[in-house]
Coordinates of C-alpha atoms in Angstrom, one line a residue:
M1 CA 94.1 145.2 95.8
P2 CA 94.4 147.9 98.6
G3 CA 95.4 147.3 102.2
A4 CA 96.7 144.0 103.7
I5 CA 94.1 141.6 102.3
L6 CA 95.8 140.7 99.0
P7 CA 99.1 139.6 100.6
L8 CA 97.1 137.5 103.0
V9 CA 95.2 135.8 100.1
R10 CA 98.5 135.1 98.3
S11 CA 100.4 133.6 101.3
A12 CA 98.0 132.3 104.0
L13 CA 96.6 129.3 102.1
P14 CA 99.4 126.7 101.9
P15 CA 99.6 123.7 99.7
A16 CA 99.0 121.5 102.8
F17 CA 95.6 123.1 103.1
A18 CA 94.3 122.6 99.6
A19 CA 90.6 123.2 100.0
V20 CA 88.5 121.6 97.3
L21 CA 84.9 122.5 96.9
L22 CA 83.0 119.9 95.0
V23 CA 79.4 120.2 93.8
F24 CA 78.0 117.6 91.5
P25 CA 75.1 118.2 89.2
V26 CA 72.4 115.6 89.0
L27 CA 73.4 112.9 86.5
G28 CA 71.7 113.1 83.2
Q29 CA 70.5 116.7 83.6
E30 CA 71.8 119.8 81.8
A31 CA 72.7 122.8 83.9
P32 CA 71.3 125.5 81.5
V33 CA 72.4 129.2 81.7
A34 CA 69.9 130.9 83.9
E35 CA 68.1 134.0 83.0
L36 CA 68.1 136.0 86.2
P37 CA 67.4 139.7 86.6
S38 CA 70.7 141.5 87.3
Q39 CA 71.1 144.4 89.7
T40 CA 74.1 146.5 90.7
A41 CA 75.5 146.5 94.2
T42 CA 78.8 147.7 95.6
L43 CA 81.9 145.6 96.6
A44 CA 83.8 147.4 99.3
I45 CA 87.3 146.2 100.2
G46 CA 89.8 148.2 102.2
G47 CA 88.1 151.5 101.5
A48 CA 87.9 151.0 97.7
R49 CA 84.6 150.4 96.1
S50 CA 83.6 148.9 92.8
P51 CA 80.4 147.7 91.1
L52 CA 79.2 144.2 91.9
P53 CA 76.4 142.6 89.8
I54 CA 74.0 140.6 91.9
S55 CA 70.7 138.6 91.3
P56 CA 67.9 138.0 93.7
G57 CA 67.7 134.5 95.1
F58 CA 65.1 132.8 97.3
A59 CA 67.5 132.8 100.3
G60 CA 69.3 136.1 99.6
P61 CA 71.3 137.7 96.8
L62 CA 73.6 135.7 94.5
F63 CA 76.9 137.5 93.8
L64 CA 78.7 137.5 90.5
L65 CA 81.9 135.7 91.4
Q66 CA 84.4 137.1 88.9
P67 CA 84.6 140.7 90.3
I68 CA 85.2 139.3 93.7
V69 CA 88.0 137.0 92.4
D70 CA 89.5 140.0 90.6
R71 CA 89.8 141.9 93.8
L72 CA 90.7 139.1 96.2
G73 CA 93.0 137.2 93.8
G74 CA 92.7 134.0 91.8
D75 CA 91.8 132.7 88.4
L76 CA 88.3 131.6 87.6
V77 CA 87.6 129.1 84.7
I78 CA 84.0 128.4 83.8
G79 CA 83.7 124.8 82.6
P80 CA 81.1 123.2 80.3
L81 CA 77.5 123.1 81.6
Q82 CA 77.7 119.6 82.9
E83 CA 81.2 119.9 84.4
S84 CA 82.5 121.8 87.4
H85 CA 84.1 125.2 87.4
Q86 CA 87.6 125.9 88.6
L87 CA 88.9 128.7 90.8
R88 CA 92.6 128.7 91.6
I89 CA 93.7 130.8 94.5
A90 CA 97.5 130.8 95.0
E91 CA 98.2 127.0 94.9
T92 CA 94.7 125.9 95.8
D93 CA 92.2 124.5 93.3
I94 CA 88.6 125.2 94.2
L95 CA 86.0 123.2 92.1
F96 CA 82.3 123.8 92.2
G97 CA 79.3 123.5 90.0
P98 CA 75.9 125.0 89.3
G99 CA 72.7 123.5 90.5
A100 CA 73.7 121.7 93.8
G101 CA 73.4 123.0 97.3
T102 CA 76.5 121.5 98.9
I103 CA 80.2 122.2 98.9
T104 CA 83.0 120.1 100.1
I105 CA 85.9 121.8 101.9
G106 CA 88.7 119.4 102.3
R107 CA 86.8 116.3 103.5
E108 CA 84.0 118.3 105.1
I109 CA 80.6 118.5 103.3
V110 CA 78.9 121.8 103.9
S111 CA 75.4 122.7 102.9
L112 CA 74.6 126.1 101.3
T113 CA 71.4 128.1 101.6
Q114 CA 71.0 128.0 97.9
A115 CA 72.9 126.5 94.9
P116 CA 75.3 128.5 92.7
V117 CA 73.8 129.6 89.4
L118 CA 75.4 130.0 86.0
T119 CA 74.2 133.1 84.1
E120 CA 75.2 134.8 80.8
A121 CA 77.5 137.1 82.8
G122 CA 79.1 134.3 84.8
V123 CA 78.6 132.1 87.8
R124 CA 76.8 133.6 90.8
V125 CA 77.2 132.3 94.4
P126 CA 75.4 132.8 97.7
L127 CA 76.9 134.7 100.6
D128 CA 77.7 131.6 102.6
A129 CA 79.8 130.2 99.8
L130 CA 82.0 133.2 100.1
R131 CA 82.2 133.0 103.8
K132 CA 83.0 129.3 103.8
S133 CA 85.8 129.7 101.2
Y134 CA 87.5 133.0 101.4
G135 CA 86.1 133.8 104.8
D136 CA 86.9 130.7 106.9
L137 CA 90.2 129.9 105.2
L138 CA 91.7 133.4 105.0
G139 CA 90.2 135.2 108.0
L140 CA 88.0 137.5 106.0
Q141 CA 84.6 138.8 107.0
F142 CA 81.8 139.3 104.4
R143 CA 79.1 141.7 105.5
W144 CA 76.1 142.3 103.3
S145 CA 73.9 145.4 103.8
N146 CA 70.6 145.0 102.0
S147 CA 69.6 148.6 102.6
D148 CA 72.9 150.0 101.3
R149 CA 73.2 147.2 98.7
E150 CA 76.9 146.8 99.7
L151 CA 79.1 143.7 100.2
Q152 CA 81.9 144.7 102.6
V153 CA 85.0 142.5 102.9
I154 CA 87.2 143.2 105.9
Q155 CA 90.2 141.6 107.6
R156 CA 88.8 139.8 110.6
K157 CA 90.4 140.6 114.0
A158 CA 92.5 138.0 115.6
R159 CA 90.6 135.6 117.7
T160 CA 91.7 133.4 120.6
V161 CA 91.2 129.8 119.3
G162 CA 91.0 127.1 122.0
V163 CA 92.6 123.8 121.0
E164 CA 92.6 120.6 122.9
L165 CA 95.2 117.9 122.2
Q166 CA 94.6 114.2 122.8
V167 CA 97.2 111.5 122.2
V168 CA 96.7 107.8 121.9
H169 CA 99.0 104.9 121.0
I170 CA 97.3 102.1 119.2
S171 CA 99.0 99.0 117.6
G172 CA 102.4 100.8 117.1
I173 CA 100.9 104.0 115.9
T174 CA 100.8 107.3 117.9
T175 CA 97.8 109.4 116.9
V176 CA 97.5 113.0 117.9
V177 CA 94.1 114.8 117.6
M178 CA 93.9 118.6 117.6
Q179 CA 90.4 119.7 118.4
F180 CA 89.9 123.5 117.7
D181 CA 86.8 125.1 119.1
T182 CA 86.4 127.0 115.8
T183 CA 87.8 126.7 112.3
P184 CA 90.9 128.9 111.8
S185 CA 93.1 129.4 108.8
Y186 CA 96.2 127.3 109.3
K187 CA 99.5 126.1 107.7
I188 CA 101.2 122.8 108.3
T189 CA 105.0 122.4 107.9
D190 CA 106.7 119.0 108.4
N191 CA 110.3 119.6 109.3
G192 CA 111.1 115.9 110.0
A193 CA 111.8 116.1 113.7
T194 CA 109.0 118.5 114.3
V195 CA 105.5 119.2 112.8
D196 CA 104.3 122.8 113.0
V197 CA 100.7 123.9 112.8
E198 CA 100.8 127.6 112.3
V199 CA 97.7 129.8 112.7
P200 CA 98.7 133.1 111.2
V201 CA 95.5 135.1 111.6
D202 CA 94.4 134.0 115.1
R203 CA 96.0 133.2 118.5
V204 CA 95.9 129.6 119.8
R205 CA 95.4 128.7 123.4
L206 CA 95.9 125.2 124.7
A207 CA 92.8 124.2 126.6
K208 CA 94.5 121.8 129.0
T209 CA 97.7 120.0 129.6
V210 CA 98.4 117.2 127.1
R211 CA 98.1 113.8 128.7
Q212 CA 100.8 111.6 127.2
P213 CA 100.2 107.8 127.1
R214 CA 102.9 105.4 128.5
R215 CA 104.1 104.5 125.0
S216 CA 104.3 107.2 122.3
Y217 CA 106.4 108.4 119.4
L218 CA 105.6 112.0 120.4
E219 CA 108.3 113.5 122.7
G220 CA 106.4 116.7 123.5
V221 CA 104.3 119.6 122.5
S222 CA 105.1 123.3 122.6
T223 CA 102.9 126.3 121.7
S224 CA 103.1 130.0 121.2
D225 CA 100.6 132.6 120.1
H226 CA 100.4 131.4 116.5
L227 CA 102.1 128.0 116.6
I228 CA 101.6 124.4 117.8
R229 CA 104.7 122.3 117.5
L230 CA 104.7 118.5 117.7
E231 CA 108.2 117.2 118.7
L232 CA 108.7 113.6 117.4
E233 CA 111.0 110.9 118.8
P234 CA 114.3 110.4 116.8
G235 CA 113.5 108.3 113.8
A236 CA 109.8 108.8 114.0
A237 CA 107.8 110.4 111.1
A238 CA 104.3 111.8 110.7
A239 CA 102.0 111.0 107.8
A240 CA 100.1 113.9 106.2
P241 CA 97.3 115.0 108.5
Y242 CA 93.6 114.5 107.8
V243 CA 90.5 116.2 108.9
L244 CA 88.2 114.0 111.0
N245 CA 84.5 115.0 111.1
R246 CA 82.2 113.2 113.5
G247 CA 79.1 115.2 112.9
R248 CA 80.3 118.4 114.7
T249 CA 78.7 121.6 113.4
E250 CA 81.6 123.8 114.5
G251 CA 85.3 123.6 115.0
L252 CA 88.1 121.8 113.3
R253 CA 89.6 118.4 114.2
L254 CA 93.1 117.6 112.7
V255 CA 94.5 114.1 113.1
F256 CA 98.2 113.2 112.8
D257 CA 99.5 109.6 112.7
I258 CA 103.1 109.1 113.8
S259 CA 105.1 105.9 113.4
A260 CA 108.7 104.7 113.7
G261 CA 110.2 105.1 110.2
G262 CA 107.0 106.8 108.8
T263 CA 105.3 103.6 107.7
V264 CA 101.8 104.9 108.3
T265 CA 99.4 105.9 105.6
S266 CA 97.5 109.2 105.4
E267 CA 94.1 107.7 104.6
G268 CA 92.7 108.4 108.0
S269 CA 92.4 105.0 109.5
G270 CA 95.2 105.2 112.0
F271 CA 96.4 101.7 111.0
E272 CA 98.6 100.3 108.3
P273 CA 96.2 98.5 105.9
P274 CA 96.9 94.8 105.0
S275 CA 98.4 94.2 101.6
R276 CA 95.9 94.3 98.7
R277 CA 94.7 91.0 97.5
E278 CA 95.3 90.4 93.9
P279 CA 92.3 89.5 91.7
G280 CA 92.0 85.8 91.1
Q281 CA 93.6 84.8 94.4
G282 CA 90.1 84.1 95.9
G283 CA 88.2 86.1 98.4
L284 CA 89.1 85.3 102.0
R285 CA 92.6 84.2 102.9
T286 CA 92.8 84.5 106.7
I287 CA 89.9 84.4 109.2
V288 CA 90.2 85.0 112.9
L289 CA 87.6 83.4 115.2
D290 CA 87.2 84.7 118.8
P291 CA 85.7 82.4 121.4
G292 CA 84.1 84.8 123.8
H293 CA 85.3 85.1 127.4
G294 CA 87.9 82.7 129.0
G295 CA 89.8 82.3 132.2
P296 CA 88.0 84.0 135.1
E297 CA 85.6 85.6 132.6
Q298 CA 83.0 82.8 132.5
G299 CA 80.4 84.7 130.6
A300 CA 76.8 83.7 131.0
I301 CA 75.9 80.7 133.1
G302 CA 73.0 78.4 132.1
P303 CA 70.4 77.0 134.5
A304 CA 72.2 73.7 134.5
G305 CA 75.5 75.4 135.2
T306 CA 76.9 75.4 131.6
E307 CA 79.5 78.2 131.2
E308 CA 79.5 80.3 128.1
K309 CA 83.3 80.3 127.8
E310 CA 83.4 76.5 127.4
L311 CA 80.7 76.4 124.7
T312 CA 82.2 79.3 122.7
L313 CA 85.5 77.5 122.6
I314 CA 83.9 74.3 121.4
L315 CA 81.9 76.2 118.8
A316 CA 85.0 78.1 117.5
K317 CA 87.1 74.9 117.1
G318 CA 84.3 73.2 115.2
L319 CA 83.8 76.3 113.0
R320 CA 87.5 76.4 112.3
R321 CA 87.4 72.8 111.0
R322 CA 84.5 73.4 108.8
L323 CA 85.9 76.6 107.3
Q324 CA 89.2 75.0 106.5
E325 CA 87.4 72.2 104.8
A326 CA 85.2 74.5 102.8
L327 CA 87.7 77.2 101.8
P328 CA 91.4 77.5 101.1
V329 CA 91.9 79.7 104.1
E330 CA 93.9 79.9 107.3
V331 CA 91.7 80.1 110.4
L332 CA 93.1 81.3 113.6
L333 CA 91.6 81.3 117.1
T334 CA 92.2 84.2 119.5
R335 CA 92.4 81.6 122.3
D336 CA 92.8 77.8 122.0
D337 CA 92.2 77.0 125.7
D338 CA 90.7 78.5 128.8
A339 CA 92.9 81.6 128.6
D340 CA 92.2 85.0 130.1
L341 CA 92.5 87.3 127.0
P342 CA 91.8 91.0 127.2
L343 CA 89.2 92.3 124.8
D344 CA 91.6 94.6 122.9
S345 CA 94.1 91.8 122.4
R346 CA 91.5 89.8 120.5
T347 CA 91.3 92.3 117.6
A348 CA 95.1 92.8 117.9
V349 CA 95.5 89.1 116.9
A350 CA 93.4 89.7 113.8
N351 CA 95.2 92.9 112.9
Q352 CA 98.7 91.4 113.4
N353 CA 97.8 88.4 111.1
K354 CA 96.2 90.8 108.5
A355 CA 93.0 88.8 108.7
D356 CA 90.3 89.4 106.1
L357 CA 87.4 88.5 108.5
F358 CA 86.9 88.6 112.3
I359 CA 84.0 86.7 114.0
S360 CA 83.5 86.9 117.8
I361 CA 81.3 84.0 119.0
H362 CA 79.1 84.4 122.1
L363 CA 76.0 83.1 123.8
N364 CA 73.2 85.3 125.0
A365 CA 71.4 85.6 128.4
S366 CA 68.3 87.3 129.5
P367 CA 66.2 87.5 132.8
D368 CA 63.4 86.3 130.6
R369 CA 64.2 82.6 130.4
S370 CA 61.8 82.1 127.5
A371 CA 64.0 84.4 125.3
H372 CA 65.6 82.4 122.5
G373 CA 67.1 82.8 119.0
A374 CA 70.3 84.2 117.5
E375 CA 71.4 87.8 117.2
T376 CA 74.2 89.3 115.1
Y377 CA 75.9 92.6 115.7
F378 CA 78.3 94.9 113.9
L379 CA 80.1 98.0 115.3
S380 CA 78.8 101.4 116.1
L381 CA 79.6 103.9 118.8
E382 CA 75.8 104.4 119.3
A383 CA 73.7 101.3 119.8
S384 CA 70.7 100.8 117.5
D385 CA 68.4 100.3 120.5
E386 CA 68.4 100.0 124.3
R387 CA 68.6 96.2 124.2
A388 CA 71.7 96.3 122.0
Q389 CA 73.3 98.8 124.4
R390 CA 72.6 96.6 127.4
R391 CA 74.1 93.6 125.6
A392 CA 77.2 95.6 124.8
D393 CA 77.5 96.8 128.4
V394 CA 77.4 93.2 129.6
E395 CA 80.1 91.9 127.1
N396 CA 82.3 95.0 127.7
Q397 CA 82.7 94.2 131.4
S398 CA 85.8 92.2 130.7
S399 CA 88.9 94.2 131.7
R400 CA 91.5 95.3 129.2
G401 CA 94.4 94.2 131.4
E402 CA 98.0 95.1 131.1
G403 CA 99.7 94.7 127.7
A404 CA 96.6 95.7 125.7
P405 CA 97.6 97.7 122.6
I406 CA 95.6 100.8 123.6
D407 CA 96.9 103.7 125.6
G408 CA 95.5 107.2 126.0
D409 CA 92.2 109.0 126.5
D410 CA 89.2 106.7 126.7
D411 CA 86.9 108.8 124.5
L412 CA 89.6 109.2 121.9
Q413 CA 90.2 105.5 121.9
L414 CA 86.5 104.8 121.1
L415 CA 86.6 107.4 118.4
L416 CA 89.7 106.0 116.7
W417 CA 88.5 102.4 117.0
D418 CA 85.2 103.5 115.3
L419 CA 87.2 105.3 112.6
A420 CA 89.3 102.2 111.9
Q421 CA 86.1 100.1 111.4
T422 CA 84.3 102.8 109.4
Q423 CA 85.8 101.8 106.1
H424 CA 84.6 98.2 106.6
L425 CA 81.2 99.2 107.9
A426 CA 79.3 98.2 104.7
A427 CA 81.0 94.8 104.5
S428 CA 80.4 94.1 108.2
Q429 CA 76.8 95.0 107.8
R430 CA 76.5 92.7 104.8
L431 CA 78.1 89.8 106.6
A432 CA 75.9 90.3 109.6
R433 CA 72.7 90.2 107.5
I434 CA 73.9 87.1 105.6
L435 CA 74.8 85.4 108.9
Q436 CA 71.5 86.2 110.6
Q437 CA 69.5 85.0 107.5
E438 CA 71.4 81.7 107.4
L439 CA 70.8 81.1 111.2
N440 CA 67.1 81.9 110.8
D441 CA 66.5 79.8 107.7
T442 CA 68.6 76.8 108.7
L443 CA 67.3 76.3 112.2
G444 CA 64.0 78.1 112.1
L445 CA 65.2 80.4 114.8
E446 CA 63.3 83.5 115.9
N447 CA 64.6 86.5 113.9
R448 CA 65.9 88.8 116.6
G449 CA 67.5 90.9 113.9
V450 CA 70.8 92.5 113.1
R451 CA 71.9 95.3 115.5
Q452 CA 74.7 97.8 116.0
A453 CA 76.3 98.4 119.4
P454 CA 79.7 99.6 120.8
F455 CA 81.2 96.2 121.5
S456 CA 84.8 96.7 122.7
V457 CA 85.8 93.4 121.1
L458 CA 85.0 94.7 117.7
M459 CA 86.7 98.1 118.1
G460 CA 90.1 98.2 116.4
A461 CA 89.4 95.5 113.9
T462 CA 90.8 96.7 110.5
M463 CA 88.7 94.2 108.6
P464 CA 85.0 93.3 108.4
A465 CA 84.0 92.2 111.9
V466 CA 80.8 90.9 113.6
L467 CA 79.8 89.5 116.9
V468 CA 77.2 86.6 116.8
E469 CA 75.1 85.4 119.8
L470 CA 74.3 81.8 118.8
G471 CA 71.4 81.3 121.2
F472 CA 70.3 82.0 124.8
I473 CA 72.2 79.9 127.3
S474 CA 69.8 81.3 130.0
N475 CA 66.9 79.4 128.2
P476 CA 66.8 75.9 129.6
N477 CA 65.7 74.4 126.3
E478 CA 68.4 76.2 124.3
E479 CA 71.0 75.3 126.9
S480 CA 70.1 71.7 126.4
E481 CA 70.2 72.0 122.6
L482 CA 73.6 73.8 122.7
L483 CA 75.0 70.8 124.6
D484 CA 73.8 68.5 121.8
P485 CA 76.6 68.0 119.2
A486 CA 74.1 67.6 116.4
Y487 CA 72.5 70.9 117.2
R488 CA 75.8 72.6 117.4
A489 CA 76.7 71.1 114.0
S490 CA 73.6 72.7 112.5
L491 CA 74.6 76.1 114.0
L492 CA 78.1 75.8 112.6
D493 CA 76.8 74.7 109.2
A494 CA 74.7 77.9 109.0
V495 CA 77.7 80.1 110.0
T496 CA 79.9 78.3 107.4
S497 CA 77.3 78.8 104.7
A498 CA 77.2 82.5 105.6
V499 CA 80.9 82.9 105.3
L500 CA 80.9 81.0 101.9
R501 CA 78.2 83.5 100.6
F502 CA 80.3 86.4 101.9
N503 CA 83.4 85.0 100.2
D504 CA 81.5 84.7 96.9
L505 CA 80.5 88.4 97.2
L506 CA 84.2 89.3 97.7
E507 CA 85.3 87.3 94.7
Q508 CA 82.6 88.8 92.5
T509 CA 83.7 92.3 93.6
E510 CA 87.3 91.5 92.9
S511 CA 86.4 90.1 89.5
S512 CA 84.5 93.2 88.6
V513 CA 87.5 95.4 89.6
A514 CA 89.9 93.3 87.6
I515 CA 87.7 93.5 84.5
G516 CA 87.2 97.2 84.9
S517 CA 90.9 97.9 85.2
R518 CA 91.9 96.3 81.9

């Protein structure tokens, strides 16, 4: 290959940036060889031109991939019709398949204008597939001229790429997020004491001064035109970075987790996961109950002067007794008395004890004193409706206080807390629905539904977590009922029944995993 493009292809894509493009055909369907009309265009690279077969597509031409691979480097292996094809460039495996209009680059799913097609001559791909693979990763530009019927590949000029660094320290883990304003080609080298992010094609510019938290395993950050260097504290180590995609259409977000001794995982949670439960040990082992409010945080006040913080503690203690009688579990309370406990410390209790379940118990309030019934919430950064957002705003008014396990940029904290809970989202939603159903059926309560909201008390829980409002203390009738031990017993029986059902689901899942692994 002429010019400077081939050396770039051979060297600029490091093992740490192994891009994998995955496209899955529809199950049960063949991907037959297509009979498409073939035309001849020109492939122009570095002043040299060669024939390039193309076929018309509904969203533009489809280019025969093999001639492009021959010029840019790599080995293309066409798999069976129902399996993916493999393209190896340097040390990078690229897998894709015919008939599907999405590709996955790393962990990012990208839509194509049209799906690749397998023909007698070989696989043909749309222009955006070339731009997203060779183009984005290696700094190449693909320009198609329909009038000249020419595909031109040129080395892109160096850009100035803005990067913003955010640092947060959560539960003994320092997390560094690099947010690039575009997606550059990059190489990561872990030297032990330092981690280098090299951008060989472009220049990097730090958007603003890095704001360090009070506690951190990151000693400092240095930059040059093509390099960002993370300097670690002695004895600290960084896990392999991961790409975090929160729905952005442009840019790249790299996340590094740093710990003392390198005990973090690289799965993208920012937390060390609890030890895996062996099949046959039962479902839930440790449950943490959180009585809402406490100390100067009274919570809602009923018409008769009943304080939410008092009733939530009574309810939590009663629920602890019932759960320990019904299941072979350890049940812990975040507070056992009228203690002032910051919101972030409540989930820290659950994380430190490697809990399998976290339930925060609250009582609702509304200006409309006729409002009644139970509501159950699970975490989301965006509320499911305005009422859920208002409720989260009220509950989030409690201060964090000193000693909370969070430090760093507020927006980044929310993002990372949400990330930690994402892997448990399905289980949290399932528990919330079971809990709401039991409360509705047992007490004939009005179904106020299951909602999502950004409750601070749920952020950071590395296990299924829900917040339940067990009635409206602002309603004089419900306040009176909540003061009745028999009524409270009915509420707790419903919650216990929901936890038992959730535990059964866990055991069934574990049993299926055990059977499938034999």
